[in-house]
Short mmCIF file of N, CA and C in Angstrom, two decimals:
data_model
loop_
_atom_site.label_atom_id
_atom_site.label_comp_id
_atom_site.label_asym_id
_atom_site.label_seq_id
_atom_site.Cartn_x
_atom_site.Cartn_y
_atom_site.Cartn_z
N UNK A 10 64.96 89.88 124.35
CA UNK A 10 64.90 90.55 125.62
C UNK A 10 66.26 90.53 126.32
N UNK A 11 67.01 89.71 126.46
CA UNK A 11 68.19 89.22 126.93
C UNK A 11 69.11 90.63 125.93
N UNK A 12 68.84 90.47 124.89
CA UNK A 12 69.92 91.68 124.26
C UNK A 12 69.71 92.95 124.76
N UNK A 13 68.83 93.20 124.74
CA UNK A 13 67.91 94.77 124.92
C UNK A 13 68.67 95.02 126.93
N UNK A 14 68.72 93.57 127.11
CA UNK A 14 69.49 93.96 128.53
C UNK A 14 70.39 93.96 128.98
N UNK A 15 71.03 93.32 128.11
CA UNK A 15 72.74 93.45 127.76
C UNK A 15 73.36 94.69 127.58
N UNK A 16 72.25 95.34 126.59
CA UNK A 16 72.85 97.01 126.65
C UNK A 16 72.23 97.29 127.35
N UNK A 17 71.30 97.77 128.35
CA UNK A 17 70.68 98.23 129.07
C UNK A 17 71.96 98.39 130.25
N UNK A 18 72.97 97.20 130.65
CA UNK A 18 73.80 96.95 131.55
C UNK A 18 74.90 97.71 130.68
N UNK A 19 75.20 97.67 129.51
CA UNK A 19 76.56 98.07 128.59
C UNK A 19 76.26 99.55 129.16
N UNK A 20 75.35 99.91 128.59
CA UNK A 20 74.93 101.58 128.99
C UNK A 20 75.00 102.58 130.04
N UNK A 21 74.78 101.14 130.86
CA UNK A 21 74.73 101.61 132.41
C UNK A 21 76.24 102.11 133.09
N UNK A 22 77.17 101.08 132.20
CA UNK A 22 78.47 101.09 132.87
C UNK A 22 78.87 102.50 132.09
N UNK A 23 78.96 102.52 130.84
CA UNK A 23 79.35 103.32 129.80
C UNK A 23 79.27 105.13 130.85
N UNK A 24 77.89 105.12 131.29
CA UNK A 24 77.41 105.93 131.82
C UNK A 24 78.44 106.42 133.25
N UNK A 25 78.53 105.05 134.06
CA UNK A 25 79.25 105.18 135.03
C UNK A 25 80.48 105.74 134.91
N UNK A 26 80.73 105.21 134.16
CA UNK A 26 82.07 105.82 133.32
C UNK A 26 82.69 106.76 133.61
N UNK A 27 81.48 107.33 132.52
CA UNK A 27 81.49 108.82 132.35
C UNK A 27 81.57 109.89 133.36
N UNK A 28 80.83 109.19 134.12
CA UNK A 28 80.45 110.12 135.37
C UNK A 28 81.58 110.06 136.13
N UNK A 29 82.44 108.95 136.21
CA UNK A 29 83.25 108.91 136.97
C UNK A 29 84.37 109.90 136.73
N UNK A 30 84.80 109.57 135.47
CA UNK A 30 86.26 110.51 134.81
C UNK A 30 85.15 111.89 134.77
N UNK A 31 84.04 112.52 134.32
CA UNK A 31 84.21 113.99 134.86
C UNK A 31 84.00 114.30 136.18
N UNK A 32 83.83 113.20 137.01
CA UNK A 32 83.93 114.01 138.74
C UNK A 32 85.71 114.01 138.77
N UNK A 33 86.29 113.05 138.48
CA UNK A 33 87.57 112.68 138.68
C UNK A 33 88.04 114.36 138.23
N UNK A 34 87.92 114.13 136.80
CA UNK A 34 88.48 115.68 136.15
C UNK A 34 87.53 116.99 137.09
N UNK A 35 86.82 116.71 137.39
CA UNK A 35 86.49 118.31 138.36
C UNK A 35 87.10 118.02 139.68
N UNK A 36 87.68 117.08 140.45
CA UNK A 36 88.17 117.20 141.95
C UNK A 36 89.48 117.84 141.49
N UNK A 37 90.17 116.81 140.48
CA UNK A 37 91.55 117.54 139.98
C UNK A 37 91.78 118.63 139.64
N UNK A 38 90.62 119.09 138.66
CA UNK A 38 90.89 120.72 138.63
C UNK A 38 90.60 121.56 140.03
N UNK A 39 89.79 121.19 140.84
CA UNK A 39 89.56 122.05 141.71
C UNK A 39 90.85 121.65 142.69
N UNK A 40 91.70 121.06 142.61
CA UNK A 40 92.65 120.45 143.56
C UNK A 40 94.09 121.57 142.38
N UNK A 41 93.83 121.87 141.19
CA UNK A 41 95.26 121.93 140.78
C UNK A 41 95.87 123.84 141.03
N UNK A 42 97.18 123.56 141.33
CA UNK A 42 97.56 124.82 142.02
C UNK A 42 97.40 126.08 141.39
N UNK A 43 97.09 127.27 142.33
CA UNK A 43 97.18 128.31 142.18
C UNK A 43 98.04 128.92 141.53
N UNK A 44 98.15 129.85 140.59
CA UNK A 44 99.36 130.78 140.52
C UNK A 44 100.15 131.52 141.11
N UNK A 45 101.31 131.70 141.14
CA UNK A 45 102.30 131.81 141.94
C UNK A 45 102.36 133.01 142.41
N UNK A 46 101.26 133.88 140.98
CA UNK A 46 101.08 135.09 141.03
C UNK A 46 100.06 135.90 141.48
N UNK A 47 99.85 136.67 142.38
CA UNK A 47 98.37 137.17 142.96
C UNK A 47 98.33 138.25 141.74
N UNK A 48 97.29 138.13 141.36
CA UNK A 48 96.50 139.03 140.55
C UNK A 48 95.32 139.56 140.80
N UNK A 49 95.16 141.81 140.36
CA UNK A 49 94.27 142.50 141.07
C UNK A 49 92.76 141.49 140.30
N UNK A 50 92.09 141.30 140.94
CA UNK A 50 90.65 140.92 140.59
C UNK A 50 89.34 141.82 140.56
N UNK A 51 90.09 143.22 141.54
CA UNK A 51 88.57 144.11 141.14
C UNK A 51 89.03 145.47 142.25
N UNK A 52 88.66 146.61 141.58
CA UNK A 52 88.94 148.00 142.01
C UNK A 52 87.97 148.43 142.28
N UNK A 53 87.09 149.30 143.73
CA UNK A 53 85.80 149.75 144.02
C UNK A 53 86.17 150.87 144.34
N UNK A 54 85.16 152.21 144.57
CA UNK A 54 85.64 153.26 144.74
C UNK A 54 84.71 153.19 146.17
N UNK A 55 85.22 153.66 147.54
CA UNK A 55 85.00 153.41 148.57
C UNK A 55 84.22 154.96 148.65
N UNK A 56 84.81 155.71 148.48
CA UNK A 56 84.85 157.47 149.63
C UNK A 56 85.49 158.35 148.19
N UNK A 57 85.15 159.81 148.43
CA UNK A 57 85.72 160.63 146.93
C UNK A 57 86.96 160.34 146.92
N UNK A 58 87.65 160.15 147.64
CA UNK A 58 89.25 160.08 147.90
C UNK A 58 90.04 158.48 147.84
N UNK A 59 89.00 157.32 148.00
CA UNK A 59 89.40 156.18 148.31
C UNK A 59 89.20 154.41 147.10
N UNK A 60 89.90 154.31 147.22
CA UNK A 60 89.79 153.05 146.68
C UNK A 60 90.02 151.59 147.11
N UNK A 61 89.01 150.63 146.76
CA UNK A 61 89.53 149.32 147.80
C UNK A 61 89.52 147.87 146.08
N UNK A 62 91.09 147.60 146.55
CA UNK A 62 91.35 146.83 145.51
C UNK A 62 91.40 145.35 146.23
N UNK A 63 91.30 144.72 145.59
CA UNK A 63 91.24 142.87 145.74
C UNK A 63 92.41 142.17 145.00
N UNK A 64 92.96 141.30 144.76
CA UNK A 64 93.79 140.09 144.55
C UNK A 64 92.92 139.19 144.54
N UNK A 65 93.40 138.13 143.75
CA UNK A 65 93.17 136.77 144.05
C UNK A 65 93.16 136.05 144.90
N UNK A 66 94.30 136.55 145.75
CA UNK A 66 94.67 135.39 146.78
C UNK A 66 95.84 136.22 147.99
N UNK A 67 96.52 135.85 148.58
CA UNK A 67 96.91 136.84 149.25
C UNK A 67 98.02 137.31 149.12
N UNK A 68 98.50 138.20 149.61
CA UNK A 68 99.93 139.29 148.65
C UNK A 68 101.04 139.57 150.09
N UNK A 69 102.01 139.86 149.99
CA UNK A 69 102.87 139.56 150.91
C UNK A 69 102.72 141.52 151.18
N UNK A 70 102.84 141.69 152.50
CA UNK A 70 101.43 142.82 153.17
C UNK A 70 102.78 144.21 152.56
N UNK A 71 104.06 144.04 152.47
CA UNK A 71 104.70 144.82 152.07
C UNK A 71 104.55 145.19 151.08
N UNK A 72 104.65 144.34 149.80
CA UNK A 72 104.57 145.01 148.42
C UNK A 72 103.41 145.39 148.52
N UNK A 73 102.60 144.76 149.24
CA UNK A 73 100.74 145.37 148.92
C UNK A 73 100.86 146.82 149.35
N UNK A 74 101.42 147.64 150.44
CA UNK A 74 101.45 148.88 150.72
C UNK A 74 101.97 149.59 150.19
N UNK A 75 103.31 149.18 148.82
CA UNK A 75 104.22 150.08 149.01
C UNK A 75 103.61 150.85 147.60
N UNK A 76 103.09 152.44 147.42
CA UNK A 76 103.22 152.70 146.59
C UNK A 76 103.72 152.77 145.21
N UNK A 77 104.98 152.26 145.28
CA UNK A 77 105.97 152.19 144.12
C UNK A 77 105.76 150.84 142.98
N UNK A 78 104.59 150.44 143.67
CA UNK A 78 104.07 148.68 142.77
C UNK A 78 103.00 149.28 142.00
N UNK A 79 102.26 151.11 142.36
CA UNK A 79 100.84 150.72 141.58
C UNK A 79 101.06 151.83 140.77
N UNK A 80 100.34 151.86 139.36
CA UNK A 80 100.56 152.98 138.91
C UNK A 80 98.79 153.97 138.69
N UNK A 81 98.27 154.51 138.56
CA UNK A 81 96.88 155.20 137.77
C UNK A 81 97.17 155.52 136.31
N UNK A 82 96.63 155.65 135.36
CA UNK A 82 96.81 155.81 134.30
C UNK A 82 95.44 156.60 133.62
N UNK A 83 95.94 157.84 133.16
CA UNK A 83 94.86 158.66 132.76
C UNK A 83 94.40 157.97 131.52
N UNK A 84 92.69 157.64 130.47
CA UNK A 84 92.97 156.74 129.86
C UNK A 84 92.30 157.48 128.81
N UNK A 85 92.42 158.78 128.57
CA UNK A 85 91.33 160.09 127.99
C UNK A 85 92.17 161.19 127.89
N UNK A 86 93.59 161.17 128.61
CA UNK A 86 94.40 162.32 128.91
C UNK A 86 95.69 162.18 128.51
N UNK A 87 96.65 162.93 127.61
CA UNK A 87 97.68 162.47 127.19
C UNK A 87 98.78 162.75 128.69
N UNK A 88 98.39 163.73 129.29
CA UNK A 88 99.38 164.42 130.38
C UNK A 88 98.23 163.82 131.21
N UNK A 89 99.11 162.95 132.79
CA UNK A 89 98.72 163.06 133.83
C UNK A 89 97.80 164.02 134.46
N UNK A 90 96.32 163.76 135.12
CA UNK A 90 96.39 164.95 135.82
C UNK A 90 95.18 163.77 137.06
N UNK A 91 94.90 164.66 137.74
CA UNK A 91 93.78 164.43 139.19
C UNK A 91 95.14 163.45 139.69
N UNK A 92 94.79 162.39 140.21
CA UNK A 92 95.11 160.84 140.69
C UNK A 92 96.09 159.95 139.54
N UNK A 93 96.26 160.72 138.49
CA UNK A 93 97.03 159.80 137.22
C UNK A 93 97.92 159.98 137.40
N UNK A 94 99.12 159.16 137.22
CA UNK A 94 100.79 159.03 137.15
C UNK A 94 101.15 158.84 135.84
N UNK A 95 100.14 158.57 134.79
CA UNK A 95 100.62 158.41 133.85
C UNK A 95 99.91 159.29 132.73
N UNK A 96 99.89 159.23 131.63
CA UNK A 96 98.89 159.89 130.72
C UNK A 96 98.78 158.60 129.82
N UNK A 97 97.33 158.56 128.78
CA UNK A 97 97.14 157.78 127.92
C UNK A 97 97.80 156.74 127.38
N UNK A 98 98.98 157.25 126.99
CA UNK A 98 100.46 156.42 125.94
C UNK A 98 101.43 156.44 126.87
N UNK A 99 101.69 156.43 128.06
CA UNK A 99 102.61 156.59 128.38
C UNK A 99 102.59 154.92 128.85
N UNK A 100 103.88 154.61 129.15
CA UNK A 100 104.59 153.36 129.89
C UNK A 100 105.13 153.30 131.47
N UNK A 101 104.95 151.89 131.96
CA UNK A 101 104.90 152.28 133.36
C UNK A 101 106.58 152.15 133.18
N UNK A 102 107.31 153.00 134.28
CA UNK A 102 108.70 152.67 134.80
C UNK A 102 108.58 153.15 136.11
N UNK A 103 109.81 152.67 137.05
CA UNK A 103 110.08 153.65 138.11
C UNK A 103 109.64 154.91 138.56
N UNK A 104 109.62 155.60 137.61
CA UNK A 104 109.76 156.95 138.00
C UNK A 104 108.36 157.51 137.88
N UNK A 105 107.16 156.80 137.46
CA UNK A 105 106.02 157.56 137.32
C UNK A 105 104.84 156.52 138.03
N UNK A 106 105.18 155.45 139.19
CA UNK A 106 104.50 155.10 139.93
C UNK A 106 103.89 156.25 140.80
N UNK A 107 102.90 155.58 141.71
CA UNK A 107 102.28 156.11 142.82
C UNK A 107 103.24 156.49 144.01
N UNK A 108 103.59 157.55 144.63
CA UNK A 108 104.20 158.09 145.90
C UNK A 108 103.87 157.93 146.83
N UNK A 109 104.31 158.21 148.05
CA UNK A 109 103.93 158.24 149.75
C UNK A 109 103.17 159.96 149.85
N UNK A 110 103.73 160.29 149.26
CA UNK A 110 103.29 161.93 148.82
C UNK A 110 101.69 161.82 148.32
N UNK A 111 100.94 160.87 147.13
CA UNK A 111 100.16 160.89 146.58
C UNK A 111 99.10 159.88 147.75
N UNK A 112 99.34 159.03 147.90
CA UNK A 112 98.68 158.00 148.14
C UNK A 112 99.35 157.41 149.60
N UNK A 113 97.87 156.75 150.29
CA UNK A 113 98.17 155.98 151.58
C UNK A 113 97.75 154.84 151.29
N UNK A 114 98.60 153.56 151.14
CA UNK A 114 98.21 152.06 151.15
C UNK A 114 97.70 151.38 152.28
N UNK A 115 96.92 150.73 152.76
CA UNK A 115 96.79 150.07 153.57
C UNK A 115 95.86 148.92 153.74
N UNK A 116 96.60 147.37 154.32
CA UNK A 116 95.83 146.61 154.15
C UNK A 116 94.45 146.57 154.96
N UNK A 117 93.43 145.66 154.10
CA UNK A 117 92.03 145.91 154.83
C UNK A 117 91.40 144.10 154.49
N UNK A 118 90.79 144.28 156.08
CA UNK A 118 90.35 143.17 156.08
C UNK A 118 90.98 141.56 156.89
N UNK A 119 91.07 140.62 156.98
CA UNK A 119 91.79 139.41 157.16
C UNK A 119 92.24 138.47 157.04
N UNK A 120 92.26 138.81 155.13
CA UNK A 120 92.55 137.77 154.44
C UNK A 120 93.78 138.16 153.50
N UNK A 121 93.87 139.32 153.49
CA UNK A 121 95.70 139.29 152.90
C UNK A 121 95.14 140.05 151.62
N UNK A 122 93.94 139.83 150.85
CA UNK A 122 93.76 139.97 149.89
C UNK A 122 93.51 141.71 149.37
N UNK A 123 92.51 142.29 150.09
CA UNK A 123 92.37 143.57 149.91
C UNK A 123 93.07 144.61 150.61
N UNK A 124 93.13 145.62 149.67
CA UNK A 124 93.89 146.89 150.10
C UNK A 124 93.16 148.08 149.81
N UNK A 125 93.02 149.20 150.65
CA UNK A 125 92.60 150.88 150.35
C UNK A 125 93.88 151.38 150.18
N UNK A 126 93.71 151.88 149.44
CA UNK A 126 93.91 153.45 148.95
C UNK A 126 93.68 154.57 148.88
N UNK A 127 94.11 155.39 149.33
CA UNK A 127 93.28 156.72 149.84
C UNK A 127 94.16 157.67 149.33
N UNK A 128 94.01 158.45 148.55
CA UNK A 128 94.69 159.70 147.78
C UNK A 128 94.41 160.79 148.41
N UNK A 129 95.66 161.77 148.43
CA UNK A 129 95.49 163.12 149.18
C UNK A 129 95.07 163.86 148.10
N UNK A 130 94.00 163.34 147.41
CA UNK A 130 92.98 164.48 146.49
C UNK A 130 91.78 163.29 146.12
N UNK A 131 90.41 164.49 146.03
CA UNK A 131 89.44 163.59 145.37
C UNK A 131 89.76 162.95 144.14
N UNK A 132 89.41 161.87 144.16
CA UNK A 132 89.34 161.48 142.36
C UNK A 132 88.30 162.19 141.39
N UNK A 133 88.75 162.23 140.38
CA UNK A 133 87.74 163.33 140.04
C UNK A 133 86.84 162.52 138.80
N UNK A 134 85.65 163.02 139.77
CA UNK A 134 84.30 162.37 139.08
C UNK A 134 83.71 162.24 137.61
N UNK A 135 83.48 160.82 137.02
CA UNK A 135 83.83 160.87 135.55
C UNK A 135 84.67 161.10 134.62
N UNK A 136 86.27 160.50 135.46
CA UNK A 136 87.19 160.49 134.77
C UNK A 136 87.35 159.23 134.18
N UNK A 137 87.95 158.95 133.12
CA UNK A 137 88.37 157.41 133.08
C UNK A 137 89.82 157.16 133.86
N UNK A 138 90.08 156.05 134.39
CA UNK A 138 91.06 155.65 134.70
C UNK A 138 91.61 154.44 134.25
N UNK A 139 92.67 154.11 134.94
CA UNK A 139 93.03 152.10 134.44
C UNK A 139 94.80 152.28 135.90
N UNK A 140 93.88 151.71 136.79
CA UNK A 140 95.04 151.43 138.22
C UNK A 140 95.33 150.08 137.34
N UNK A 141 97.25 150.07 137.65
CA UNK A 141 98.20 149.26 137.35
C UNK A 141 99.03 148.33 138.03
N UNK A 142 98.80 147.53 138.64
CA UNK A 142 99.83 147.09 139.66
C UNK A 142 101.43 145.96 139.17
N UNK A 143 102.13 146.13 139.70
CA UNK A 143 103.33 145.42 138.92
C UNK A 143 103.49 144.84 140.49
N UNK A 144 104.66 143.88 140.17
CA UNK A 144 106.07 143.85 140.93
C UNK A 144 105.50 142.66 142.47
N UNK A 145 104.21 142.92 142.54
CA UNK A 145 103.38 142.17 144.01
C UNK A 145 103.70 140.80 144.05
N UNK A 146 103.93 139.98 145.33
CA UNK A 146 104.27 138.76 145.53
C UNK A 146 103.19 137.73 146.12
N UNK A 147 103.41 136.86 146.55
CA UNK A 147 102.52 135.76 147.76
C UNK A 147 103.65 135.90 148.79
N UNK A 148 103.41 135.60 150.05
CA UNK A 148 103.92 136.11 151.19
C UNK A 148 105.33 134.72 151.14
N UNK A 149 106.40 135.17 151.45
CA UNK A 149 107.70 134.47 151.14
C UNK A 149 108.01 134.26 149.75
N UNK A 150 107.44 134.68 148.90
CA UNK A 150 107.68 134.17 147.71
C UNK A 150 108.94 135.21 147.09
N UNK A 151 109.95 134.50 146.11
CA UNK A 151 111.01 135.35 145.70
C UNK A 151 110.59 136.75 144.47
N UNK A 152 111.26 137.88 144.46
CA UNK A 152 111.36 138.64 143.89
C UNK A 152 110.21 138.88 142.45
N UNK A 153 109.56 139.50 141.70
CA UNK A 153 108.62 139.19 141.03
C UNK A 153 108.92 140.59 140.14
N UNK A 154 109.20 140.26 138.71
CA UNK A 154 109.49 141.67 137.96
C UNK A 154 108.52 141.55 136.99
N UNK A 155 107.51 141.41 137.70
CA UNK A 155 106.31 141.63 135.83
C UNK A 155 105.21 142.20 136.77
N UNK A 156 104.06 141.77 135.98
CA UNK A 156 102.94 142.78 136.27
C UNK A 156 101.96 141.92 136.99
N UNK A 157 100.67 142.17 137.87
CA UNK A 157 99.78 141.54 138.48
C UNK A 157 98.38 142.00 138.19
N UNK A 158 98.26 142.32 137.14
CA UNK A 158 97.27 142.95 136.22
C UNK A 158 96.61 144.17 136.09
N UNK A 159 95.76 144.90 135.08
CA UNK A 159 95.30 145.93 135.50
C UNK A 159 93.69 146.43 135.36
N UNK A 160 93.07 147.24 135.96
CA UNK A 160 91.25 147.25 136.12
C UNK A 160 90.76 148.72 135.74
N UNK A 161 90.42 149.07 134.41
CA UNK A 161 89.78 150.28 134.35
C UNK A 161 88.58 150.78 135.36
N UNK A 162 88.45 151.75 135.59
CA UNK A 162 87.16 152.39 136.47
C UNK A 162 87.21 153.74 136.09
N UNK A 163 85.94 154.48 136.57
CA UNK A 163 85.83 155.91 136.57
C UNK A 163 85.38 156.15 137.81
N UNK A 164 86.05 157.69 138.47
CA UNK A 164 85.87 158.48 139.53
C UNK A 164 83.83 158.56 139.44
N UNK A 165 83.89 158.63 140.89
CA UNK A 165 82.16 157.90 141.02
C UNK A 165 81.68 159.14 141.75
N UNK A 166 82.25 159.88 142.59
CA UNK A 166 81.94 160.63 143.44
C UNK A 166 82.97 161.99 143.34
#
């Protein structure tokens, strides 16, 4: 009887243990830092004309507006057309981002995170797409030359 309670106590601790190092390992992960990088997390189609995109976390409110960070990408179409800057195969550069001409950015909401988009044309319904965003920061953060991910959708309305 004395043995049977010896482990009964061995077990107990063994147990404690355990429990302890995975709460330990879940405070730490939930404690360990963010990326430096805000990344899009999800594209909705608001209005025929509109779109409301998300981040991770919050984006420094300039690059979030400025057209020249996002691209559309036709994903069915070799040549650009509706809302696309790009066609199928094509590659993002400079020169075939989103315009002030095409598109109105603006932040939404009070958390830094989401932005509309509103195109001076409907999107056109049952297209495929894939919006691109590059270049976006966290607010003070230095200069950023890569990408912040990208979210296929189709025109809904």
């Amino acid at each position: 009887m004395k043995v049977y309670i010896m482990k009964l106590v061995l077990c107990a601790f063994v147990f404690a243990a355990v429990a302890v190092n995975g709460q330990t390992h879940a405070a730490s992960a939930a404690a360990a830092p963010v990326s430096n990088i805000p990344m899009l997390t999800s594209v909705n189609q608001l209005a025929a004309n509109q779109l409301r995109i998300t981040y991770d976390q919050p984006v420094d409110q300039v690059k979030g507006i400025n057209p020249q960070n996002y691209w559309i990408q036709s994903t069915a179409e070799t040549t650009p057309t509706n809302i696309a800057t790009l066609g199928m195969n094509d590659s993002v550069n400079a020169n075939n981002s989103l315009t002030g001409d095409k598109v109105k950015i603006e932040a939404s909401g009070s958390t830094g995170q989401d932005f509309v988009l509103t195109f001076n044309q409907n999107i056109a319904r049952g297209m495929a797409f894939k919006l691109i965003v590059c270049y976006v920061t966290k607010p003070g953060a230095p200069p950023y030359s890569g990408d912040n991910g990208s979210i296929a959708f189709v025109g809904l309305r």
